[in-house]
Short mmCIF file of C-alpha atoms (C1' of nucleotides) in Angstrom, two decimals:
data_model
loop_
_atom_site.label_atom_id
_atom_site.label_comp_id
_atom_site.label_asym_id
_atom_site.label_seq_id
_atom_site.Cartn_x
_atom_site.Cartn_y
_atom_site.Cartn_z
CA UNK J 1 3.67 -7.60 -26.83
CA UNK J 2 4.23 -8.65 -23.25
CA UNK J 3 0.54 -9.20 -22.68
CA UNK J 4 0.73 -12.61 -24.29
CA UNK J 5 2.49 -13.93 -21.23
CA UNK J 6 -0.36 -15.26 -19.15
CA UNK J 7 0.87 -16.08 -15.66
CA UNK J 8 -2.44 -17.72 -14.75
CA UNK J 9 -3.10 -16.58 -11.27
CA UNK J 10 -6.18 -17.28 -9.21
CA UNK J 11 -7.91 -14.06 -10.16
CA UNK J 12 -7.82 -11.83 -13.21
CA UNK J 13 -7.25 -8.77 -11.08
CA UNK J 14 -4.02 -10.16 -9.66
CA UNK J 15 -2.78 -11.17 -13.08
CA UNK J 16 -3.39 -7.73 -14.49
CA UNK J 17 -1.83 -6.02 -11.50
CA UNK J 18 1.32 -8.11 -11.91
CA UNK J 19 1.52 -7.53 -15.64
CA UNK J 20 0.89 -3.81 -15.29
CA UNK J 21 3.55 -3.60 -12.60
CA UNK J 22 6.09 -5.31 -14.85
CA UNK J 23 5.15 -3.12 -17.78
CA UNK J 24 5.62 0.01 -15.71
CA UNK J 25 8.90 -1.06 -14.11
CA UNK J 26 10.29 -2.20 -17.49
CA UNK J 27 9.29 1.13 -18.97
CA UNK J 28 6.95 -0.40 -21.55
CA UNK J 29 4.34 2.00 -20.23
CA UNK J 30 6.36 5.21 -20.12
CA UNK J 31 6.52 7.23 -16.92
CA UNK J 32 4.08 10.08 -16.67
CA UNK J 33 1.79 8.55 -19.26
CA UNK J 34 -1.92 8.26 -18.71
CA UNK J 35 -3.54 4.93 -17.91
CA UNK J 36 -6.61 4.66 -20.12
CA UNK J 37 -9.05 2.14 -18.73
CA UNK J 38 -10.94 1.37 -21.97
CA UNK J 39 -7.70 1.05 -23.90
CA UNK J 40 -5.99 -1.27 -21.44
CA UNK J 41 -9.14 -3.31 -20.95
CA UNK J 42 -9.33 -3.95 -24.67
CA UNK J 43 -5.61 -4.62 -24.88
CA UNK J 44 -5.68 -7.26 -22.15
CA UNK J 45 -9.05 -8.59 -23.22
CA UNK J 46 -10.78 -8.05 -19.88
CA UNK J 47 -13.48 -5.82 -18.51
CA UNK J 48 -12.86 -2.63 -16.59
CA UNK J 49 -13.87 -4.11 -13.22
CA UNK J 50 -10.77 -6.16 -12.39
CA UNK J 51 -8.63 -3.63 -14.22
CA UNK J 52 -9.73 -0.88 -11.88
CA UNK J 53 -8.97 -3.06 -8.86
CA UNK J 54 -5.50 -3.63 -10.26
CA UNK J 55 -5.02 0.12 -10.68
CA UNK J 56 -6.10 0.74 -7.09
CA UNK J 57 -3.51 -1.78 -6.01
CA UNK J 58 -0.81 -0.11 -8.10
CA UNK J 59 -1.73 3.20 -6.47
CA UNK J 60 -1.13 1.58 -3.09
CA UNK J 61 2.29 0.46 -4.30
CA UNK J 62 3.07 4.03 -5.34
CA UNK J 63 3.53 3.20 -9.02
CA UNK J 64 0.63 5.31 -10.26
CA UNK J 65 -1.22 8.36 -8.97
CA UNK J 66 -4.96 8.74 -9.33
CA UNK J 67 -7.22 11.78 -9.35
CA UNK J 68 -10.97 11.43 -9.09
CA UNK J 69 -12.89 11.68 -12.36
CA UNK J 70 -9.66 12.19 -14.25
CA UNK J 71 -7.79 8.91 -14.07
CA UNK J 72 -4.44 7.36 -13.29
CA UNK J 73 -0.97 8.31 -14.47
CA UNK J 74 2.30 6.45 -14.12
CA UNK J 75 4.51 8.19 -11.61
CA UNK J 76 7.09 10.66 -12.87
CA UNK J 77 10.59 9.82 -11.72
CA UNK J 78 12.69 12.69 -10.46
CA UNK J 79 15.77 13.18 -8.34
CA UNK J 80 14.00 14.33 -5.20
CA UNK J 81 11.66 11.35 -5.13
CA UNK J 82 14.62 9.06 -5.72
CA UNK J 83 16.48 10.54 -2.76
CA UNK J 84 13.39 10.18 -0.58
CA UNK J 85 13.00 6.57 -1.63
CA UNK J 86 16.60 5.70 -0.86
CA UNK J 87 16.51 7.41 2.53
CA UNK J 88 13.50 5.29 3.36
CA UNK J 89 15.23 2.19 2.08
CA UNK J 90 18.30 3.07 4.12
CA UNK J 91 16.23 3.24 7.29
CA UNK J 92 14.31 0.03 6.64
CA UNK J 93 17.13 -2.07 5.31
CA UNK J 94 19.45 -0.84 8.05
CA UNK J 95 16.97 -2.15 10.60
CA UNK J 96 16.60 -5.39 8.65
CA UNK J 97 20.36 -5.87 8.70
CA UNK J 98 20.47 -5.27 12.44
CA UNK J 99 17.80 -7.89 12.98
CA UNK J 100 19.52 -10.29 10.60
CA UNK J 101 22.70 -9.98 12.64
CA UNK J 102 20.74 -11.07 15.68
CA UNK J 103 18.80 -13.88 14.03
CA UNK J 104 20.88 -15.52 11.31
CA UNK J 105 22.13 -19.03 11.93
CA UNK J 106 25.55 -20.32 10.93
CA UNK J 107 24.34 -22.25 7.88
CA UNK J 108 22.47 -19.26 6.50
CA UNK J 109 25.56 -17.12 6.96
CA UNK J 110 27.74 -19.69 5.22
CA UNK J 111 25.29 -19.84 2.38
CA UNK J 112 25.55 -16.07 2.01
CA UNK J 113 29.34 -16.25 2.02
CA UNK J 114 29.05 -18.81 -0.78
CA UNK J 115 26.89 -16.35 -2.72
CA UNK J 116 29.53 -13.65 -2.36
CA UNK J 117 32.22 -16.10 -3.48
CA UNK J 118 30.14 -16.75 -6.57
CA UNK J 119 29.96 -13.03 -7.19
CA UNK J 120 33.73 -12.83 -6.79
CA UNK J 121 34.14 -15.57 -9.39
CA UNK J 122 31.90 -13.69 -11.81
CA UNK J 123 34.07 -10.63 -11.38
CA UNK J 124 37.39 -12.46 -11.80
CA UNK J 125 36.29 -14.34 -14.88
CA UNK J 126 34.19 -11.35 -15.88
CA UNK J 127 31.92 -13.67 -17.76
CA UNK J 128 28.45 -12.29 -17.62
CA UNK J 129 28.92 -9.04 -15.81
CA UNK J 130 25.29 -8.11 -16.22
CA UNK J 131 24.21 -10.81 -13.80
CA UNK J 132 26.00 -9.11 -10.96
CA UNK J 133 24.77 -5.61 -11.64
CA UNK J 134 21.17 -6.71 -11.77
CA UNK J 135 19.87 -9.85 -10.12
CA UNK J 136 22.99 -10.79 -8.24
CA UNK J 137 23.24 -7.58 -6.31
CA UNK J 138 19.62 -7.80 -5.26
CA UNK J 139 20.03 -11.43 -4.20
CA UNK J 140 22.33 -10.44 -1.38
CA UNK J 141 20.06 -7.68 -0.16
CA UNK J 142 16.88 -9.76 -0.43
CA UNK J 143 18.31 -12.62 1.55
CA UNK J 144 19.34 -10.31 4.36
CA UNK J 145 15.92 -8.70 4.32
CA UNK J 146 14.21 -12.06 4.65
CA UNK J 147 16.64 -13.12 7.35
CA UNK J 148 15.37 -10.25 9.47
CA UNK J 149 12.25 -12.29 10.16
CA UNK J 150 10.21 -9.10 10.36
CA UNK J 151 7.13 -9.48 8.16
CA UNK J 152 6.39 -5.75 8.05
CA UNK J 153 9.91 -4.87 6.98
CA UNK J 154 9.92 -7.61 4.37
CA UNK J 155 6.65 -6.45 2.88
CA UNK J 156 7.54 -2.77 2.76
CA UNK J 157 10.96 -3.38 1.25
CA UNK J 158 10.18 -6.08 -1.27
CA UNK J 159 6.71 -4.96 -2.34
CA UNK J 160 6.63 -1.23 -1.89
CA UNK J 161 10.17 0.01 -2.42
CA UNK J 162 12.04 -2.42 -4.65
CA UNK J 163 9.68 -1.99 -7.61
CA UNK J 164 10.40 1.73 -7.66
CA UNK J 165 14.10 1.21 -7.06
CA UNK J 166 14.26 -1.11 -10.07
CA UNK J 167 12.50 1.58 -12.07
CA UNK J 168 15.17 4.10 -11.18
CA UNK J 169 17.97 1.70 -12.06
CA UNK J 170 16.45 0.86 -15.41
CA UNK J 171 15.68 4.47 -16.11
CA UNK J 172 19.30 5.50 -15.62
CA UNK J 173 20.40 2.45 -17.67
CA UNK J 174 22.47 1.23 -14.76
CA UNK J 175 25.07 3.67 -13.62
CA UNK J 176 28.84 3.36 -13.47
CA UNK J 177 28.87 1.77 -10.04
CA UNK J 178 31.99 -0.18 -9.19
CA UNK J 179 30.99 -3.82 -8.72
CA UNK J 180 34.21 -4.64 -6.89
CA UNK J 181 33.65 -1.86 -4.41
CA UNK J 182 30.08 -3.05 -3.89
CA UNK J 183 31.30 -6.59 -3.31
CA UNK J 184 33.82 -5.39 -0.73
CA UNK J 185 31.04 -3.58 1.10
CA UNK J 186 28.85 -6.67 0.97
CA UNK J 187 31.66 -8.69 2.55
CA UNK J 188 32.09 -6.16 5.33
CA UNK J 189 28.36 -6.22 6.05
CA UNK J 190 28.27 -10.00 6.12
CA UNK J 191 31.30 -10.12 8.42
CA UNK J 192 29.49 -7.88 10.88
CA UNK J 193 26.42 -10.11 10.67
CA UNK J 194 28.54 -13.22 11.21
CA UNK J 195 29.98 -11.64 14.36
CA UNK J 196 26.45 -10.70 15.45
CA UNK J 197 27.46 -7.04 15.65
CA UNK J 198 24.08 -5.51 14.98
CA UNK J 199 25.14 -1.89 15.41
CA UNK J 200 28.02 -2.23 12.98
CA UNK J 201 26.03 -4.25 10.46
CA UNK J 202 23.30 -1.62 10.38
CA UNK J 203 25.82 1.19 10.03
CA UNK J 204 27.63 -0.51 7.15
CA UNK J 205 24.42 -1.31 5.32
CA UNK J 206 23.22 2.26 5.66
CA UNK J 207 26.49 3.60 4.29
CA UNK J 208 26.35 1.10 1.47
CA UNK J 209 22.86 2.23 0.46
CA UNK J 210 23.72 5.88 0.95
CA UNK J 211 26.62 5.51 -1.47
CA UNK J 212 24.44 3.85 -4.06
CA UNK J 213 22.02 6.73 -3.68
CA UNK J 214 24.74 9.29 -4.31
CA UNK J 215 25.89 7.47 -7.42
CA UNK J 216 22.36 7.31 -8.77
CA UNK J 217 21.88 10.98 -8.00
CA UNK J 218 24.97 11.91 -9.99
CA UNK J 219 23.83 9.76 -12.89
CA UNK J 220 20.37 11.31 -12.86
CA UNK J 221 21.62 14.87 -12.72
CA UNK J 222 23.94 14.15 -15.60
CA UNK J 223 20.98 12.89 -17.58
CA UNK J 224 18.80 15.91 -16.89
CA UNK J 225 21.67 18.20 -17.84
CA UNK J 226 22.21 16.31 -21.08
CA UNK J 227 18.54 16.55 -22.02
CA UNK J 228 18.17 20.27 -21.35
CA UNK S 1 -24.48 3.47 13.54
CA UNK S 2 -21.42 5.20 12.26
CA UNK S 3 -22.43 4.73 8.65
CA UNK S 4 -24.76 7.72 8.85
CA UNK S 5 -21.75 10.01 8.89
CA UNK S 6 -21.28 10.89 5.25
CA UNK S 7 -17.97 12.62 4.74
CA UNK S 8 -18.85 13.48 1.14
CA UNK S 9 -15.70 12.83 -0.74
CA UNK S 10 -15.22 12.99 -4.47
CA UNK S 11 -15.85 9.31 -5.01
CA UNK S 12 -17.90 6.68 -3.23
CA UNK S 13 -14.97 4.31 -3.10
CA UNK S 14 -12.85 6.77 -1.11
CA UNK S 15 -15.70 7.45 1.29
CA UNK S 16 -16.22 3.78 1.97
CA UNK S 17 -12.51 3.11 2.34
CA UNK S 18 -12.26 5.89 4.94
CA UNK S 19 -15.32 4.72 6.85
CA UNK S 20 -14.21 1.11 6.79
CA UNK S 21 -10.78 2.12 8.01
CA UNK S 22 -12.27 4.04 10.92
CA UNK S 23 -14.62 1.19 11.75
CA UNK S 24 -11.73 -1.28 11.82
CA UNK S 25 -9.39 0.92 13.84
CA UNK S 26 -12.13 1.77 16.32
CA UNK S 27 -12.93 -1.91 16.68
CA UNK S 28 -16.51 -1.56 15.45
CA UNK S 29 -15.67 -4.30 12.99
CA UNK S 30 -13.93 -6.78 15.29
CA UNK S 31 -10.51 -8.09 14.38
CA UNK S 32 -10.41 -11.40 12.62
CA UNK S 33 -13.99 -11.04 11.45
CA UNK S 34 -15.01 -11.66 7.88
CA UNK S 35 -15.82 -8.83 5.52
CA UNK S 36 -19.00 -9.80 3.72
CA UNK S 37 -19.39 -7.84 0.52
CA UNK S 38 -23.17 -8.22 0.13
CA UNK S 39 -23.74 -7.37 3.76
CA UNK S 40 -21.55 -4.26 3.79
CA UNK S 41 -22.89 -3.11 0.43
CA UNK S 42 -26.44 -3.23 1.77
CA UNK S 43 -25.37 -1.61 5.04
CA UNK S 44 -23.74 1.35 3.32
CA UNK S 45 -26.32 1.49 0.56
CA UNK S 46 -23.88 1.12 -2.31
CA UNK S 47 -23.08 -1.48 -4.91
CA UNK S 48 -20.27 -3.99 -4.63
CA UNK S 49 -18.07 -2.28 -7.22
CA UNK S 50 -16.73 0.66 -5.21
CA UNK S 51 -16.85 -1.49 -2.07
CA UNK S 52 -14.44 -3.96 -3.60
CA UNK S 53 -12.09 -1.16 -4.60
CA UNK S 54 -12.15 0.07 -1.02
CA UNK S 55 -11.31 -3.42 0.24
CA UNK S 56 -8.38 -3.67 -2.16
CA UNK S 57 -7.14 -0.37 -0.78
CA UNK S 58 -7.48 -1.59 2.80
CA UNK S 59 -5.50 -4.67 1.87
CA UNK S 60 -2.73 -2.38 0.64
CA UNK S 61 -2.82 -0.59 3.98
CA UNK S 62 -2.43 -3.93 5.77
CA UNK S 63 -5.75 -3.68 7.61
CA UNK S 64 -7.36 -6.70 5.96
CA UNK S 65 -6.09 -9.85 4.30
CA UNK S 66 -7.75 -11.28 1.22
CA UNK S 67 -7.77 -14.77 -0.25
CA UNK S 68 -9.05 -15.44 -3.74
CA UNK S 69 -12.61 -16.78 -3.97
CA UNK S 70 -12.91 -16.70 -0.20
CA UNK S 71 -12.95 -13.07 0.81
CA UNK S 72 -11.40 -10.55 3.15
CA UNK S 73 -10.86 -10.71 6.89
CA UNK S 74 -9.84 -7.99 9.32
CA UNK S 75 -6.29 -8.59 10.49
CA UNK S 76 -5.75 -10.43 13.74
CA UNK S 77 -3.62 -8.48 16.20
CA UNK S 78 -0.92 -10.39 18.01
CA UNK S 79 2.26 -9.61 19.90
CA UNK S 80 4.68 -10.65 17.17
CA UNK S 81 3.03 -8.46 14.56
CA UNK S 82 2.99 -5.58 17.03
CA UNK S 83 6.72 -5.94 17.65
CA UNK S 84 7.37 -6.08 13.90
CA UNK S 85 5.30 -2.96 13.38
CA UNK S 86 7.11 -1.03 16.07
CA UNK S 87 10.55 -2.07 14.82
CA UNK S 88 9.55 -0.73 11.42
CA UNK S 89 8.23 2.45 12.97
CA UNK S 90 11.43 2.82 14.94
CA UNK S 91 13.49 2.64 11.75
CA UNK S 92 11.30 5.03 9.78
CA UNK S 93 10.62 7.57 12.49
CA UNK S 94 14.26 7.52 13.55
CA UNK S 95 15.22 8.53 10.02
CA UNK S 96 12.45 11.14 9.98
CA UNK S 97 13.80 12.64 13.19
CA UNK S 98 17.32 12.76 11.77
CA UNK S 99 16.05 14.59 8.70
CA UNK S 100 13.95 16.93 10.84
CA UNK S 101 17.04 17.86 12.80
CA UNK S 102 18.68 18.89 9.54
CA UNK S 103 15.72 20.73 8.09
CA UNK S 104 13.65 22.37 10.81
CA UNK S 105 13.70 26.14 11.03
CA UNK S 106 13.78 28.12 14.26
CA UNK S 107 10.11 29.10 14.16
CA UNK S 108 8.99 25.50 13.65
CA UNK S 109 11.16 24.41 16.54
CA UNK S 110 9.76 27.13 18.78
CA UNK S 111 6.27 26.09 17.83
CA UNK S 112 7.08 22.55 18.88
CA UNK S 113 8.48 23.77 22.20
CA UNK S 114 5.20 25.60 22.71
CA UNK S 115 3.36 22.35 22.08
CA UNK S 116 5.41 20.59 24.73
CA UNK S 117 4.77 23.45 27.16
CA UNK S 118 1.07 22.95 26.57
CA UNK S 119 1.49 19.28 27.32
CA UNK S 120 3.34 20.18 30.51
CA UNK S 121 0.46 22.42 31.53
CA UNK S 122 -2.01 19.62 30.93
CA UNK S 123 0.03 17.38 33.19
CA UNK S 124 0.43 19.94 35.97
CA UNK S 125 -3.23 20.89 36.03
CA UNK S 126 -4.07 17.30 35.14
CA UNK S 127 -7.26 18.54 33.55
CA UNK S 128 -8.06 16.29 30.66
CA UNK S 129 -5.41 13.67 30.85
CA UNK S 130 -6.93 11.70 28.00
CA UNK S 131 -5.95 14.39 25.52
CA UNK S 132 -2.30 13.76 26.14
CA UNK S 133 -2.41 10.02 25.98
CA UNK S 134 -4.21 10.05 22.68
CA UNK S 135 -4.09 12.94 20.26
CA UNK S 136 -1.50 15.03 22.03
CA UNK S 137 1.18 12.41 21.96
CA UNK S 138 0.67 11.82 18.27
CA UNK S 139 0.77 15.56 17.54
CA UNK S 140 4.40 15.74 18.51
CA UNK S 141 5.36 12.72 16.45
CA UNK S 142 3.35 13.75 13.42
CA UNK S 143 4.88 17.21 13.31
CA UNK S 144 8.37 15.79 13.38
CA UNK S 145 7.48 13.31 10.67
CA UNK S 146 6.18 16.08 8.44
CA UNK S 147 9.21 18.23 9.22
CA UNK S 148 11.38 15.54 7.66
CA UNK S 149 10.24 16.74 4.26
CA UNK S 150 10.52 13.19 2.94
CA UNK S 151 7.30 12.32 1.11
CA UNK S 152 7.94 8.58 1.16
CA UNK S 153 8.58 8.53 4.89
CA UNK S 154 5.53 10.65 5.56
CA UNK S 155 3.28 8.38 3.51
CA UNK S 156 4.53 5.14 5.00
CA UNK S 157 4.34 6.39 8.57
CA UNK S 158 1.07 8.29 8.52
CA UNK S 159 -0.88 6.09 6.11
CA UNK S 160 0.51 2.61 6.50
CA UNK S 161 1.73 2.32 10.07
CA UNK S 162 -0.19 4.73 12.25
CA UNK S 163 -3.58 3.16 11.54
CA UNK S 164 -2.36 -0.18 12.85
CA UNK S 165 -0.56 1.45 15.76
CA UNK S 166 -3.78 3.15 16.80
CA UNK S 167 -5.47 -0.23 16.60
CA UNK S 168 -2.99 -1.71 19.02
CA UNK S 169 -3.35 1.16 21.45
CA UNK S 170 -7.12 0.94 21.42
CA UNK S 171 -7.05 -2.80 21.70
CA UNK S 172 -4.94 -2.70 24.85
CA UNK S 173 -7.19 0.07 26.20
CA UNK S 174 -4.21 2.37 26.51
CA UNK S 175 -1.49 1.03 28.68
CA UNK S 176 -0.03 2.37 31.90
CA UNK S 177 2.62 4.48 30.18
CA UNK S 178 4.02 7.31 32.24
CA UNK S 179 3.05 10.58 30.51
CA UNK S 180 5.68 12.55 32.43
CA UNK S 181 8.41 10.20 31.32
CA UNK S 182 7.19 10.46 27.73
CA UNK S 183 7.21 14.23 27.94
CA UNK S 184 10.77 14.23 29.25
CA UNK S 185 11.81 12.09 26.32
CA UNK S 186 10.02 14.38 23.90
CA UNK S 187 11.92 17.34 25.34
CA UNK S 188 15.24 15.56 24.94
CA UNK S 189 14.43 14.72 21.33
CA UNK S 190 13.41 18.27 20.56
CA UNK S 191 16.57 19.62 22.21
CA UNK S 192 18.66 17.46 19.93
CA UNK S 193 16.68 18.68 16.92
CA UNK S 194 17.12 22.30 18.01
CA UNK S 195 20.88 21.74 18.18
CA UNK S 196 20.75 20.08 14.76
CA UNK S 197 22.32 16.94 16.21
CA UNK S 198 20.86 14.44 13.79
CA UNK S 199 22.64 11.38 15.18
CA UNK S 200 21.51 12.06 18.72
CA UNK S 201 17.97 12.98 17.70
CA UNK S 202 17.58 9.73 15.79
CA UNK S 203 19.01 7.71 18.67
CA UNK S 204 16.69 9.30 21.22
CA UNK S 205 13.62 8.85 19.05
CA UNK S 206 14.45 5.22 18.47
CA UNK S 207 14.87 4.61 22.18
CA UNK S 208 11.63 6.44 22.85
CA UNK S 209 9.72 4.23 20.41
CA UNK S 210 11.48 1.10 21.60
CA UNK S 211 10.36 1.83 25.15
CA UNK S 212 6.77 2.35 24.05
CA UNK S 213 6.98 -0.97 22.26
CA UNK S 214 8.17 -2.77 25.38
CA UNK S 215 5.37 -1.28 27.43
CA UNK S 216 2.78 -2.34 24.88
CA UNK S 217 4.29 -5.80 24.78
CA UNK S 218 3.97 -6.17 28.52
CA UNK S 219 0.39 -4.97 28.41
CA UNK S 220 -0.50 -7.39 25.63
CA UNK S 221 1.10 -10.38 27.28
CA UNK S 222 -0.75 -9.57 30.45
CA UNK S 223 -3.99 -9.55 28.49
CA UNK S 224 -3.37 -12.87 26.79
CA UNK S 225 -2.47 -14.40 30.14
CA UNK S 226 -5.66 -13.07 31.69
CA UNK S 227 -7.82 -14.48 28.90
CA UNK S 228 -6.32 -17.97 28.94
"C1'" DC I 1 -21.81 -41.58 16.16
"C1'" DA I 2 -18.66 -40.26 12.70
"C1'" DT I 3 -17.66 -39.68 7.89
"C1'" DC I 4 -18.32 -39.12 3.24
"C1'" DA I 5 -20.94 -37.67 -0.97
"C1'" DC I 6 -23.79 -34.70 -3.13
"C1'" DA I 7 -27.02 -31.05 -3.84
"C1'" DA I 8 -28.41 -26.30 -2.52
"C1'" DA I 9 -27.35 -21.81 -1.00
"C1'" DA I 10 -24.45 -18.09 -0.50
"C1'" DT I 11 -20.38 -15.46 -1.82
"C1'" DT I 12 -16.80 -13.92 -4.79
"C1'" DG I 13 -15.18 -12.75 -9.57
"C1'" DT I 14 -16.36 -10.79 -13.92
"C1'" DC I 15 -19.01 -8.49 -17.30
"C1'" DG I 16 -21.76 -5.05 -19.95
"C1'" DA I 17 -24.50 -0.87 -19.57
"C1'" DC I 18 -25.74 3.55 -17.84
"C1'" DA I 19 -24.94 8.15 -15.22
"C1'" DC I 20 -21.96 11.72 -14.58
"C1'" DA I 21 -17.73 14.51 -15.05
"C1'" DT I 22 -13.99 16.04 -17.77
"C1'" DT I 23 -11.82 17.09 -22.00
"C1'" DC I 24 -11.72 18.46 -26.74
"C1'" DG I 25 -13.12 21.11 -30.67
"C1'" DA I 26 -15.82 24.23 -33.18
"C1'" DT I 27 -17.94 28.55 -33.37
"C1'" DA I 28 -18.51 33.27 -31.96
"C1'" DA I 29 -17.00 37.52 -29.91
"C1'" DA I 30 -13.42 40.91 -28.51
"C1'" DT H 1 -5.08 36.39 -33.31
"C1'" DT H 2 -6.78 35.45 -28.94
"C1'" DT H 3 -10.18 34.34 -25.71
"C1'" DA H 4 -14.76 32.64 -24.27
"C1'" DT H 5 -18.62 29.66 -24.62
"C1'" DC H 6 -21.11 25.85 -25.67
"C1'" DG H 7 -21.93 21.18 -27.42
"C1'" DA H 8 -20.06 16.69 -28.66
"C1'" DA H 9 -17.07 13.04 -27.50
"C1'" DT H 10 -14.39 10.59 -24.54
"C1'" DG H 11 -13.49 8.62 -19.97
"C1'" DT H 12 -14.38 7.67 -15.15
"C1'" DG H 13 -17.73 6.17 -11.40
"C1'" DT H 14 -21.44 3.22 -10.29
"C1'" DC H 15 -24.82 -0.22 -10.81
"C1'" DG H 16 -27.26 -4.68 -11.52
"C1'" DA H 17 -26.81 -9.31 -13.40
"C1'" DC H 18 -24.49 -13.53 -14.61
"C1'" DA H 19 -20.66 -17.09 -14.08
"C1'" DA H 20 -17.68 -19.66 -11.11
"C1'" DT H 21 -16.20 -21.07 -6.76
"C1'" DT H 22 -16.70 -21.96 -1.98
"C1'" DT H 23 -19.46 -23.00 1.92
"C1'" DT H 24 -23.43 -25.01 4.02
"C1'" DG H 25 -26.65 -28.47 4.90
"C1'" DT H 26 -28.77 -32.84 4.16
"C1'" DG H 27 -28.88 -37.64 3.90
"C1'" DA H 28 -26.72 -42.06 3.13
"C1'" DT H 29 -23.28 -45.35 4.60
"C1'" DG H 30 -19.80 -47.48 7.50
#
DNA sequence: CATCACAAAATTGTCGACACATTCGATAAA
DNA sequence: TTTATCGAATGTGTCGACAATTTTGTGATG
């Protein structure tokens, strides 16, 4: 029962939107399933008003699809949509990396190098390898995104795309990506940023994301083959 | 009174969202102004329920900002936000152009050449020059975007970005861009697409958008100087 | 004259109820 | 058995009203 966690936001609608988003990304509400307003309202102990506003918001984030007089359904993950999402991410995050290369100051860059060193330590000691594959990987990307200083890019990437990307990762129960290879690519990207080589930094980031997309694609196609 | 136009959609909320969006983009609701729920509800003859859902949707589109217990305001256009928006557009539409170069069939390409020929004719006869500067220009871009075949890209560009871009154009009362220069650039982009040169097509589209951004920036800074 | 406190008004957030559309199930017909 | 039709049940869309918060306006005080 994840609905016991009350994050206490300013408005009920925001709370519910956040909780619904988590529930969908974590797979607690299975993909493709219908969103029943009376049921959820009773479950969360609220009325349908703020719940509907939350659903409208989730539709804007692309997590659910709505049809008039019928209702909302959680999106159905599939390979084509995943490829589309990663192409979009490649374009946006490539641009973010280019801007970061132009904007980042020395101390920010050093701080990022320190983060990568920490990742290296995790790999060498292979203590908690799960940290790297999940939060740690995203840390690097998120900090570059924010370093771009472009509010539109930040919003689209962190609010619109990353929720869905996390869904895909969780859905494929985290693929057999090579963390050491990823770390090497991160280092190369950061080196380009440190040298303020925007063109190169963008190119490397795009390749990095493109590779991750290919790996995910293979994992997904293996899954659909296994289940058919 | 634009609220007499009833577009008769399936649901009231969608209708209102569409009408509000038009009113904001057209400047009928001035930027930075407050969105009063009771006032708008009375004006459109509906209750606050669907109106609020429409406002939530507009917030997702980035046309209004909301603060809890205070209300919604139309976004305030400024140069920095415009530059951010165009950088984002450059990234997304560059990727769309690359994908279009890989996907477009001969008949689609010929149809686009025909469109450019029509634009050329408009310029030579300089009949209705306003067509080109407004709808005509977008036609070319929109058809390339759709030719990308990437649903995510299409949604982000046509739903999230183009509304704001139109706002900026209208706000600066359409700048002194050179339509002939733009047409030449469109031809070069289409040539690259026809040759299936994805790299080149993306590069040219990005330059094309970057130039438009610079022109808009100049126009906006001139306006802020004039009004200070 | 400026500033603060407090009450009144207006606005947002939330709720329950009703109208309408869709879906489901039973019955009848082919 | 299958399909079609119709009525009941469920669910979505919309409304009006109440609760809670913010804003406004008034007067007192320095």
